[in-house]
Amino acid sequence: MKRTTISLIAVATALAAVTGVASLTAPDGEATTQAVAPARLPVERSSLLCPAPSSSDLAETRYTSFTPVMKDGAGAKEGATDDEAAGAGADTAELRPSAATLADPGAAPDKDGETEKDGEGTAEEDGEAAKPASDKPFLALKEPGRPVSAEESGGQAPALVGTATGRLAPGWTAQQTTSVSAGSGRGLLGVTCTAPDTDFWFPGASLSDKRQDYVHLTNPDDTAAVVDVELYGKDGALKTTVAEGIPVPGGAGLPVLLSTLTADPAEDVTVHVTTRTGRVGAVVRSAEEDSGSDWLAASADPAGTAVLPGIPADATSVQLVAFAPGDDDAELQVRLAGATGTITPAGAETLHVKSGMTASLDLKDVTRGEAGSLVLSPVEGGRPTPVVAALRVVRGEGDKKEVAFIPAAAPVGERATVADNRAKGSQLSLVAAGKAAEVKVTASAGTEGGTQVVKTYSVKAGTTLAVPAPVPAGLKGSYALTVETVSGGPVHASRSLEIAEDGIPMFTVQTLPDDRGMVAVPEAEQDLSVLDD
C-alpha cells in the first residue's frame, strides 16, 4: 500500500474520532444541500480593560464586576450555593493590576505640578511585557447573578486587565467609578471597562487651555501594541508630532496627554485611535478647570443615524460634537426624543458635518426640565452618511458645575448590563427612536445582600422613558442593571449615577450597548472529499 494512501486513511480516522462520523448523504442517497441557520451560543471567553483611575491623592475608586444569569441555564441558577459555583470547573472572571502604568513621556506637568503618573514600575521601552505586580487577582467574581466590588484610594491605582471564562464570560461587565472631592480633577468619573479592540472614535475631546484630556491606552496581551492617534479639528486633520507608532508594552497602561501630540490649537477635537499591531482598550479622561471631570467613552461605530441617550432633565448646557470619517459630507437632522414625543430644537434643526472635519452645535439647555435623548438622522431626502458623535453635558451653574459625556450608543439588542448602581441617584433612560418597544429590566442582588427585582417597561415610539432605576429588595452595597429587549423596535439606553457633594451635582453617564454574550456558531460538517487523491 502506498504511503500516501496510508496517510489519508490515518487522517480520515482521526477526523472521525474528533468530530464524530458525519452523514455524507441524505436518507434517499442524494447529497444534502439544505442550509442550517447558525446556532447562537454563549461566548466562552471575555476580556475587559479598566484605565488607571486618577492621579489625585483624593481619589476614591470603586470597582464592580458582574455577569448576568443566562436564560438557557448556561449561567448559575438563582440561589446556587457557593459550593455549586465552585464546582463548575474553569469558570473565572478576574481583574488584575496591569504590569505597569507608564508615565506619558510627552506629558507636561498638570495643574498640581505633577505628571499623570510618576512612572514607577514602567516596562522596558523595547515593548517587552513587564512582570505582573502580583499573581493574586484584585477582584474575582464567584458566580453569575451576584456582583462583587472592591475599593482603592489615592492616585497610584494602576490600570486593570481582566479575563472571564466559562459560565462567567457571557455578558461579563465591570464598572470603575471614581470620586475626587477637590482639585483640577474634581468630579465623579465613571467608565465601563472596555473590551480590547483595534479602532476607536472619540468626538468631544478638546485641546482647549481650560481642559486636560488624556487618552488612556491599555494593552491586555503579552506582546507590545503599536498605536496611532489621529486628531481632527473643525478644519480637518491636525498636524501631529509623536502620535504615530506609539508603543504600548505588553500588559501595560499608557496615558497620553492630547495637547502634547500637536501644536495646533483646537476647541473641539475628534480623536481616532487605531492599532498597527496588537489591540488595546482606549478611553479619554477629560478634566476642566471650572466644570469637573469625567471619562469620554468611544462612540458607536460610524453609522447614518445616531442615538445619544439620557440627557438629564436639569442639564444647563448641552453641546453636540460630530465627525464624518468617510469621503462625503453629512447633513444631519437633529431631534430630541422626550417623554411624550420627538421635537426639533428651535435654532438647532440641522448640523452640517464636512468630510474629515469636526462639527459642533450648542444646544444650550435643550431638555428644559424634561429628560430626553438626541437622535441624529439624515435630513429628509438626504443620503445616509456615516458619522460618530458625542454630547458634552453640564449640570449646575457657577462654581457648582459638573460635566459628563454621552457618546452615540449602539442598541441594547438582546441584552446589556451596567454595574455599580446605588440605592439612590441611579436613573435609567430607555429610548425607542423608531418603533415602540417593551423591555425587561433586572436589578441584581447587591454586593453585600439583597434579592433581585424584575420590572417590565413599555417605551412609546419616538420617546425617552426616564425612570429611577429599580432597586433590589433588601439591598446592601451596589448592584447591576440588566436590560433586555422583549419586543418591538431597537432600544437605546443609558444609566446616570449622581453622588452630590458640597452642593455640586456630580454625575456620570454610561450607555448600555449589546453585551455580545451570544455569538452565531455555524454548524460544521465533515467533507472527506478533500482527502481524495
Coordinates of C-alpha atoms in Angstrom, one line a residue:
M1 CA 0.0 0.0 0.0
K2 CA 1.3 3.4 -0.9
R3 CA 2.5 5.7 1.9
T4 CA 0.1 8.4 0.6
T5 CA -2.9 6.1 0.9
I6 CA -1.9 5.1 4.5
S7 CA -1.6 8.8 5.4
L8 CA -5.0 9.6 4.0
I9 CA -6.6 6.7 5.9
A10 CA -5.0 7.9 9.2
V11 CA -6.2 11.5 8.7
A12 CA -9.8 10.3 8.0
T13 CA -9.8 8.1 11.0
A14 CA -8.5 11.0 13.2
L15 CA -11.2 13.3 11.9
A16 CA -13.9 10.8 12.6
A17 CA -12.7 10.3 16.2
V18 CA -12.6 14.0 17.0
T19 CA -15.8 15.2 15.3
G20 CA -17.9 12.1 15.1
V21 CA -19.0 10.3 12.0
A22 CA -20.9 12.7 9.7
S23 CA -23.6 11.6 7.4
L24 CA -22.4 12.3 3.8
T25 CA -25.7 11.5 2.1
A26 CA -29.4 12.1 2.7
P27 CA -31.6 9.1 3.5
D28 CA -32.5 8.7 -0.2
G29 CA -28.9 8.6 -1.1
E30 CA -28.8 12.1 -2.6
A31 CA -26.4 14.8 -1.3
T32 CA -27.8 17.1 1.4
T33 CA -27.7 20.7 0.4
Q34 CA -30.2 22.3 2.8
A35 CA -28.5 25.2 4.7
V36 CA -28.8 25.2 8.5
A37 CA -29.1 28.5 10.4
P38 CA -26.1 29.1 12.7
A39 CA -26.8 28.3 16.4
R40 CA -26.4 31.1 18.9
L41 CA -24.2 30.0 21.8
P42 CA -22.7 31.8 24.8
V43 CA -19.2 33.1 24.4
E44 CA -16.6 31.1 26.3
R45 CA -14.1 33.9 27.0
S46 CA -14.3 37.7 27.5
S47 CA -11.7 40.4 28.1
L48 CA -12.0 43.8 29.8
L49 CA -9.6 46.7 30.4
C50 CA -10.0 49.4 33.1
P51 CA -7.8 52.5 32.8
A52 CA -5.8 54.0 35.7
P53 CA -8.5 55.9 37.5
S54 CA -6.8 59.1 38.7
S55 CA -3.6 60.8 39.6
S56 CA -5.2 62.7 42.6
D57 CA -4.4 61.7 46.1
L58 CA -8.0 62.5 47.0
A59 CA -9.4 59.9 44.5
E60 CA -11.7 57.2 45.9
T61 CA -12.4 54.4 43.3
R62 CA -14.9 51.6 43.4
Y63 CA -14.7 48.6 41.0
T64 CA -17.7 46.4 40.4
S65 CA -17.7 43.2 38.5
F66 CA -20.8 41.3 37.3
T67 CA -22.1 38.6 34.9
P68 CA -25.8 38.2 34.3
V69 CA -27.5 34.8 34.5
M70 CA -28.1 33.2 31.1
K71 CA -31.6 32.5 30.0
D72 CA -30.8 28.9 28.9
G73 CA -29.2 28.0 32.2
A74 CA -25.6 28.4 31.0
G75 CA -25.1 30.8 33.9
A76 CA -25.7 29.9 37.5
K77 CA -29.2 29.3 38.7
E78 CA -30.7 31.8 41.1
G79 CA -30.0 30.6 44.7
A80 CA -27.0 28.5 43.7
T81 CA -24.7 27.8 46.6
D82 CA -21.0 28.8 46.7
D83 CA -20.1 25.0 46.6
E84 CA -22.2 24.6 43.4
A85 CA -20.5 27.6 41.9
A86 CA -17.1 26.4 43.0
G87 CA -17.6 23.0 41.4
A88 CA -18.3 24.4 38.0
G89 CA -14.8 24.0 36.8
A90 CA -12.8 26.6 34.8
D91 CA -15.2 29.5 35.4
T92 CA -13.2 32.6 36.2
A93 CA -13.8 36.4 36.0
E94 CA -10.8 38.3 37.4
L95 CA -9.4 41.8 37.2
R96 CA -5.7 42.0 37.9
P97 CA -3.3 45.0 38.1
S98 CA -1.6 45.8 34.8
A99 CA 2.1 45.0 34.6
A100 CA 2.7 48.8 34.7
T101 CA 1.0 52.1 34.2
L102 CA 3.6 54.2 32.3
A103 CA 4.2 57.9 32.5
D104 CA 3.3 59.8 29.4
P105 CA 6.8 60.6 28.0
G106 CA 5.5 63.8 26.4
A107 CA 3.2 65.0 29.2
A108 CA 3.7 68.4 30.7
P109 CA 3.0 68.8 34.4
D110 CA -0.6 69.0 35.4
K111 CA -2.3 71.8 37.4
D112 CA -0.8 70.4 40.6
G113 CA 2.7 70.4 39.3
E114 CA 2.9 66.6 38.8
T115 CA 2.7 64.5 35.7
E116 CA -0.1 62.0 35.1
K117 CA 1.9 59.2 36.7
D118 CA 5.3 59.1 38.4
G119 CA 6.5 56.3 36.1
E120 CA 7.5 53.8 38.8
G121 CA 7.4 50.2 37.6
T122 CA 7.4 51.0 33.9
A123 CA 8.1 48.3 31.3
E124 CA 11.0 48.2 29.0
E125 CA 11.0 50.7 26.2
D126 CA 11.6 48.0 23.7
G127 CA 8.0 46.8 24.1
E128 CA 8.6 43.7 26.2
A129 CA 6.0 42.9 28.9
A130 CA 6.8 43.8 32.4
K131 CA 6.3 41.2 35.2
P132 CA 2.8 41.4 36.8
A133 CA 2.8 43.1 40.2
S134 CA 1.0 40.1 41.8
D135 CA -0.4 36.7 40.9
K136 CA -3.4 37.4 43.1
P137 CA -6.4 39.0 41.4
F138 CA -7.5 42.4 42.6
L139 CA -11.2 41.5 42.1
A140 CA -12.6 38.0 41.4
L141 CA -16.2 37.1 40.6
K142 CA -17.6 33.9 42.0
E143 CA -20.9 33.3 40.3
P144 CA -23.3 34.9 37.8
G145 CA -26.2 37.0 39.1
R146 CA -24.3 38.5 42.1
P147 CA -21.9 41.4 41.7
V148 CA -18.7 41.8 43.7
S149 CA -16.8 45.1 44.4
A150 CA -13.5 46.4 45.7
E151 CA -12.2 49.9 46.5
E152 CA -8.9 51.7 46.1
S153 CA -7.8 55.1 47.4
G154 CA -5.2 57.6 46.1
G155 CA -3.6 58.4 42.8
Q156 CA -1.4 55.3 42.4
A157 CA -4.0 52.8 41.4
P158 CA -2.9 51.0 38.2
A159 CA -4.9 50.1 35.1
L160 CA -6.6 46.7 35.4
V161 CA -6.6 43.8 32.9
G162 CA -9.4 41.2 33.1
T163 CA -10.4 37.9 31.7
A164 CA -13.6 35.8 32.2
T165 CA -14.0 32.2 31.1
G166 CA -16.7 29.6 31.1
R167 CA -20.2 30.5 32.5
L168 CA -18.8 33.8 33.8
A169 CA -17.8 35.1 30.3
P170 CA -21.2 35.8 28.6
G171 CA -22.2 39.4 29.3
W172 CA -19.4 40.0 31.8
T173 CA -19.1 43.7 32.7
A174 CA -17.1 45.8 35.1
Q175 CA -17.6 49.4 36.2
Q176 CA -15.0 51.8 37.5
T177 CA -16.4 54.8 39.5
T178 CA -14.1 57.4 41.0
S179 CA -14.9 60.3 43.2
V180 CA -12.5 63.2 43.5
S181 CA -13.6 65.9 46.0
A182 CA -11.3 68.7 45.1
G183 CA -8.5 69.8 42.7
S184 CA -8.3 70.0 38.9
G185 CA -9.7 66.5 38.6
R186 CA -12.7 67.2 40.9
G187 CA -15.8 65.2 39.9
L188 CA -17.5 61.9 39.6
L189 CA -15.8 59.8 36.9
G190 CA -17.5 56.7 35.7
V191 CA -16.4 54.3 32.9
T192 CA -17.5 50.8 31.8
C193 CA -14.3 48.9 31.4
T194 CA -13.7 48.3 27.7
A195 CA -13.1 45.3 25.6
P196 CA -9.9 45.3 23.6
D197 CA -10.2 46.4 20.0
T198 CA -8.2 48.0 17.1
D199 CA -10.3 51.0 16.3
F200 CA -11.9 53.8 18.5
W201 CA -13.6 57.1 17.7
F202 CA -13.8 59.9 20.4
P203 CA -15.7 63.0 19.2
G204 CA -16.0 65.5 22.0
A205 CA -12.3 65.8 23.2
S206 CA -10.6 69.1 23.3
L207 CA -7.2 70.9 23.2
S208 CA -8.6 74.0 25.0
D209 CA -6.3 75.7 27.5
K210 CA -9.1 75.1 30.1
R211 CA -9.0 71.3 29.6
Q212 CA -6.6 68.5 30.1
D213 CA -7.6 65.5 28.0
Y214 CA -5.7 62.2 28.2
V215 CA -6.3 59.2 26.0
H216 CA -5.6 56.1 28.1
L217 CA -4.3 53.0 26.3
T218 CA -4.2 49.6 27.9
N219 CA -2.6 46.5 26.3
P220 CA -4.1 43.2 27.5
D221 CA -1.6 41.0 25.7
D222 CA 1.9 39.8 26.4
T223 CA 3.4 41.4 23.2
A224 CA 3.6 45.1 22.5
A225 CA 0.9 47.0 20.7
V226 CA 1.7 49.9 18.3
V227 CA -0.9 52.6 18.3
D228 CA -1.6 55.6 16.0
V229 CA -3.6 58.6 17.4
E230 CA -5.2 61.0 14.8
L231 CA -6.7 64.3 15.8
Y232 CA -9.3 66.2 13.7
G233 CA -10.5 69.8 14.3
K234 CA -13.0 72.0 12.6
D235 CA -10.7 72.4 9.6
G236 CA -9.6 68.8 9.3
A237 CA -6.7 66.7 10.4
L238 CA -4.3 68.4 12.9
K239 CA -0.6 68.1 12.3
T240 CA 0.8 65.8 14.9
T241 CA 4.3 65.2 16.1
V242 CA 4.6 62.0 18.1
A243 CA 1.1 60.5 17.5
E244 CA 2.2 57.7 15.1
G245 CA 3.7 54.4 16.2
I246 CA 3.2 54.9 19.9
P247 CA 4.4 51.6 21.6
V248 CA 2.3 50.2 24.5
P249 CA 4.2 47.4 26.1
G250 CA 2.5 44.1 26.8
G251 CA 0.3 44.2 29.9
A252 CA 0.8 47.9 30.5
G253 CA -1.3 51.0 30.5
L254 CA -0.3 54.3 29.0
P255 CA -2.0 57.8 29.4
V256 CA -1.2 60.2 26.6
L257 CA -1.9 63.9 27.0
L258 CA -3.5 65.0 23.8
S259 CA -2.1 68.6 23.8
T260 CA 1.5 67.1 23.6
L261 CA 0.7 65.5 20.2
T262 CA 0.2 68.7 18.3
A263 CA 1.0 72.4 18.4
D264 CA -2.3 73.3 16.6
P265 CA -5.0 74.8 18.9
A266 CA -8.5 73.3 18.7
E267 CA -11.6 73.8 20.9
D268 CA -13.4 70.7 19.7
V269 CA -11.5 67.6 18.6
T270 CA -12.3 64.1 17.3
V271 CA -9.7 61.5 18.4
H272 CA -9.2 58.4 16.3
V273 CA -7.2 55.6 17.9
T274 CA -6.1 52.7 15.7
T275 CA -3.5 49.9 16.2
R276 CA -0.9 48.9 13.7
T277 CA -0.1 45.7 15.6
G278 CA -1.9 44.2 18.6
R279 CA -5.0 45.6 20.3
V280 CA -5.8 47.9 23.2
G281 CA -8.5 49.3 25.3
A282 CA -9.0 53.1 24.8
V283 CA -10.9 55.8 26.7
V284 CA -10.4 59.5 27.1
R285 CA -10.3 61.2 30.5
S286 CA -11.2 64.9 30.5
A287 CA -10.7 67.5 33.3
E288 CA -11.9 71.1 33.1
E289 CA -10.8 74.0 35.2
D290 CA -14.3 75.0 36.3
S291 CA -16.6 72.1 35.3
G292 CA -15.2 69.0 36.9
S293 CA -14.1 65.9 35.0
D294 CA -15.3 62.6 33.6
W295 CA -14.5 59.8 31.1
L296 CA -15.4 60.1 27.5
A297 CA -16.1 56.6 26.1
A298 CA -15.8 55.7 22.4
S299 CA -18.7 56.4 20.1
A300 CA -20.6 53.6 18.5
D301 CA -19.3 52.6 15.1
P302 CA -19.9 55.2 12.3
A303 CA -23.5 55.0 11.0
G304 CA -26.0 57.0 9.1
T305 CA -28.1 57.5 12.2
A306 CA -27.0 58.0 15.9
V307 CA -28.8 57.9 19.2
L308 CA -27.3 59.7 22.2
P309 CA -29.4 58.5 25.2
G310 CA -30.0 60.0 28.6
I311 CA -29.6 63.8 28.8
P312 CA -30.6 64.9 32.3
A313 CA -33.7 67.0 32.8
D314 CA -31.8 69.7 34.6
A315 CA -28.9 70.0 32.1
T316 CA -27.8 73.6 31.9
S317 CA -25.6 73.2 28.9
V318 CA -25.5 70.5 26.1
Q319 CA -23.0 70.6 23.3
L320 CA -23.1 68.2 20.3
V321 CA -19.8 67.2 18.6
A322 CA -19.9 65.1 15.4
F323 CA -17.5 63.9 12.8
A324 CA -17.8 62.3 9.3
P325 CA -15.0 59.8 8.7
G326 CA -15.9 59.0 5.1
D327 CA -15.5 60.8 1.8
D328 CA -18.9 62.5 1.9
D329 CA -20.3 65.4 3.9
A330 CA -23.2 64.6 6.3
E331 CA -26.3 66.7 6.6
L332 CA -28.0 65.7 9.8
Q333 CA -31.4 66.4 11.2
V334 CA -31.3 67.0 15.0
R335 CA -34.2 65.9 17.1
L336 CA -34.9 65.5 20.8
A337 CA -36.9 62.4 21.9
G338 CA -38.6 63.4 25.2
A339 CA -41.2 61.9 27.4
T340 CA -44.1 62.5 25.1
G341 CA -42.6 62.6 21.6
T342 CA -39.9 63.9 19.4
I343 CA -39.3 67.6 18.7
T344 CA -36.8 69.6 16.7
P345 CA -34.9 72.1 18.9
A346 CA -35.5 75.7 17.8
G347 CA -32.5 77.2 16.1
A348 CA -30.7 73.8 16.0
E349 CA -32.7 71.9 13.4
T350 CA -29.7 70.6 11.4
L351 CA -26.0 70.2 11.5
H352 CA -23.7 70.1 8.5
V353 CA -20.6 67.9 9.0
K354 CA -17.9 68.2 6.4
S355 CA -15.9 65.1 5.5
G356 CA -12.9 64.7 7.7
M357 CA -13.8 67.7 9.9
T358 CA -15.3 68.0 13.4
A359 CA -18.5 70.0 13.7
S360 CA -20.2 71.2 16.9
L361 CA -23.6 72.6 17.9
D362 CA -24.5 74.4 21.0
L363 CA -27.9 73.1 22.2
K364 CA -27.8 75.1 25.5
D365 CA -30.5 73.9 28.0
V366 CA -32.3 71.8 25.3
T367 CA -34.1 69.5 27.7
R368 CA -35.8 72.3 29.7
G369 CA -36.7 70.3 32.7
E370 CA -37.6 67.0 30.9
A371 CA -35.1 64.2 30.4
G372 CA -34.5 63.3 26.8
S373 CA -32.2 61.8 24.2
L374 CA -30.7 63.2 21.0
V375 CA -31.5 61.5 17.7
L376 CA -29.4 62.3 14.6
S377 CA -30.6 61.2 11.1
P378 CA -30.2 62.3 7.5
V379 CA -32.3 65.3 6.5
E380 CA -35.4 64.4 4.6
G381 CA -34.4 63.1 1.2
G382 CA -30.7 63.1 2.2
R383 CA -28.3 60.2 1.7
P384 CA -27.2 58.4 4.9
T385 CA -23.6 59.3 5.6
P386 CA -21.7 57.5 8.5
V387 CA -20.9 59.7 11.5
V388 CA -19.7 59.4 15.0
A389 CA -21.0 61.7 17.7
A390 CA -20.9 62.6 21.4
L391 CA -22.5 65.1 23.8
R392 CA -20.8 67.2 26.5
V393 CA -23.4 67.8 29.2
V394 CA -23.1 70.2 32.1
R395 CA -25.3 70.3 35.2
G396 CA -25.2 73.2 37.8
E397 CA -24.0 76.7 37.5
G398 CA -21.1 79.0 38.6
D399 CA -18.6 77.1 40.7
K400 CA -21.1 74.3 41.3
K401 CA -20.9 72.9 37.8
E402 CA -20.2 69.3 36.8
V403 CA -19.6 67.7 33.4
A404 CA -20.3 64.3 31.8
F405 CA -20.2 62.9 28.3
I406 CA -22.7 60.8 26.4
P407 CA -21.4 59.1 23.2
A408 CA -23.6 57.8 20.5
A409 CA -24.7 54.3 21.6
A410 CA -25.3 51.0 19.9
P411 CA -28.7 49.4 20.6
V412 CA -29.3 47.3 23.7
G413 CA -30.0 44.3 21.3
E414 CA -30.7 41.1 23.2
R415 CA -29.2 42.2 26.5
A416 CA -27.0 44.9 28.0
T417 CA -25.7 45.4 31.6
V418 CA -24.3 48.2 33.7
A419 CA -22.7 47.7 37.1
D420 CA -22.3 49.8 40.2
N421 CA -25.8 51.2 40.7
R422 CA -26.6 52.7 44.1
A423 CA -29.8 52.8 46.2
K424 CA -30.1 56.5 45.5
G425 CA -29.0 58.5 42.5
S426 CA -29.3 55.9 39.7
Q427 CA -31.6 56.7 36.8
L428 CA -32.3 54.6 33.7
S429 CA -33.1 56.2 30.3
L430 CA -34.7 54.0 27.6
V431 CA -35.2 55.3 24.1
A432 CA -37.3 54.0 21.2
A433 CA -36.2 56.2 18.4
G434 CA -38.3 54.3 15.8
K435 CA -40.9 51.7 16.8
A436 CA -42.4 51.3 20.2
A437 CA -40.7 48.6 22.3
E438 CA -41.0 46.6 25.5
V439 CA -38.0 45.9 27.7
K440 CA -37.3 43.8 30.8
V441 CA -35.0 45.3 33.5
T442 CA -33.4 43.1 36.1
A443 CA -31.9 44.7 39.2
S444 CA -29.5 42.1 40.5
A445 CA -28.8 41.1 44.1
G446 CA -26.4 43.5 45.9
T447 CA -22.7 43.1 46.5
E448 CA -23.5 42.7 50.2
G449 CA -27.0 41.3 50.2
G450 CA -30.5 41.7 48.7
T451 CA -32.8 39.9 46.3
Q452 CA -33.1 40.7 42.6
V453 CA -36.1 42.6 41.2
V454 CA -37.5 42.3 37.7
K455 CA -39.6 45.0 36.0
T456 CA -41.0 45.4 32.5
Y457 CA -41.3 48.8 30.8
S458 CA -43.1 49.9 27.6
V459 CA -41.4 52.7 25.6
K460 CA -43.6 54.6 23.1
A461 CA -42.3 55.2 19.7
G462 CA -40.1 58.4 19.4
T463 CA -39.8 58.9 23.2
T464 CA -37.4 58.6 26.1
L465 CA -38.6 56.9 29.2
A466 CA -36.5 58.1 32.1
V467 CA -37.2 56.3 35.4
P468 CA -35.4 55.8 38.7
A469 CA -33.5 52.5 38.4
P470 CA -35.3 49.6 40.1
V471 CA -33.7 48.7 43.4
P472 CA -33.3 45.1 44.7
A473 CA -35.3 44.2 47.8
G474 CA -33.2 44.5 50.9
L475 CA -30.3 46.0 49.0
K476 CA -26.9 46.2 50.7
G477 CA -24.0 47.5 48.7
S478 CA -24.3 48.2 45.0
Y479 CA -25.9 46.3 42.2
A480 CA -26.1 45.7 38.5
L481 CA -28.9 46.5 36.0
T482 CA -29.6 44.2 33.0
V483 CA -31.8 45.5 30.2
E484 CA -33.3 43.0 27.7
T485 CA -35.4 43.8 24.6
V486 CA -38.6 41.8 24.8
S487 CA -40.4 43.1 21.7
G488 CA -40.7 46.0 19.3
G489 CA -38.1 48.1 17.7
P490 CA -34.5 48.8 18.7
V491 CA -33.9 50.3 22.1
H492 CA -31.0 52.5 23.2
A493 CA -30.3 53.0 26.9
S494 CA -28.1 54.7 29.4
R495 CA -27.7 54.9 33.2
S496 CA -26.8 58.1 35.0
L497 CA -25.3 58.0 38.5
E498 CA -25.4 61.0 40.8
I499 CA -23.5 61.5 44.0
A500 CA -23.9 65.1 45.0
E501 CA -21.2 66.7 47.2
D502 CA -21.0 70.1 48.7
G503 CA -23.9 71.3 46.6
I504 CA -22.2 70.1 43.3
P505 CA -24.4 67.7 41.3
M506 CA -21.6 65.3 40.5
F507 CA -22.8 62.8 38.0
T508 CA -21.7 60.4 35.3
V509 CA -23.5 58.6 32.4
Q510 CA -22.8 55.2 30.9
T511 CA -24.5 53.8 27.8
L512 CA -25.7 50.2 27.5
P513 CA -24.8 48.6 24.2
D514 CA -25.5 44.9 23.5
D515 CA -23.1 42.8 25.6
R516 CA -22.3 40.4 22.8
G517 CA -22.6 37.5 25.2
M518 CA -24.1 35.3 22.5
V519 CA -22.4 34.6 19.1
A520 CA -23.6 32.8 16.0
V521 CA -21.7 29.5 15.5
P522 CA -22.3 27.9 12.1
E523 CA -22.8 24.1 12.0
A524 CA -19.8 22.3 10.7
E525 CA -19.7 19.0 8.8
Q526 CA -17.0 16.7 7.7
D527 CA -16.1 16.8 4.0
L528 CA -13.9 13.8 3.3
S529 CA -13.8 14.8 -0.4
V530 CA -10.8 17.0 0.4
L531 CA -8.9 13.8 1.1
D532 CA -9.3 12.5 -2.4
D533 CA -6.0 11.7 -4.1

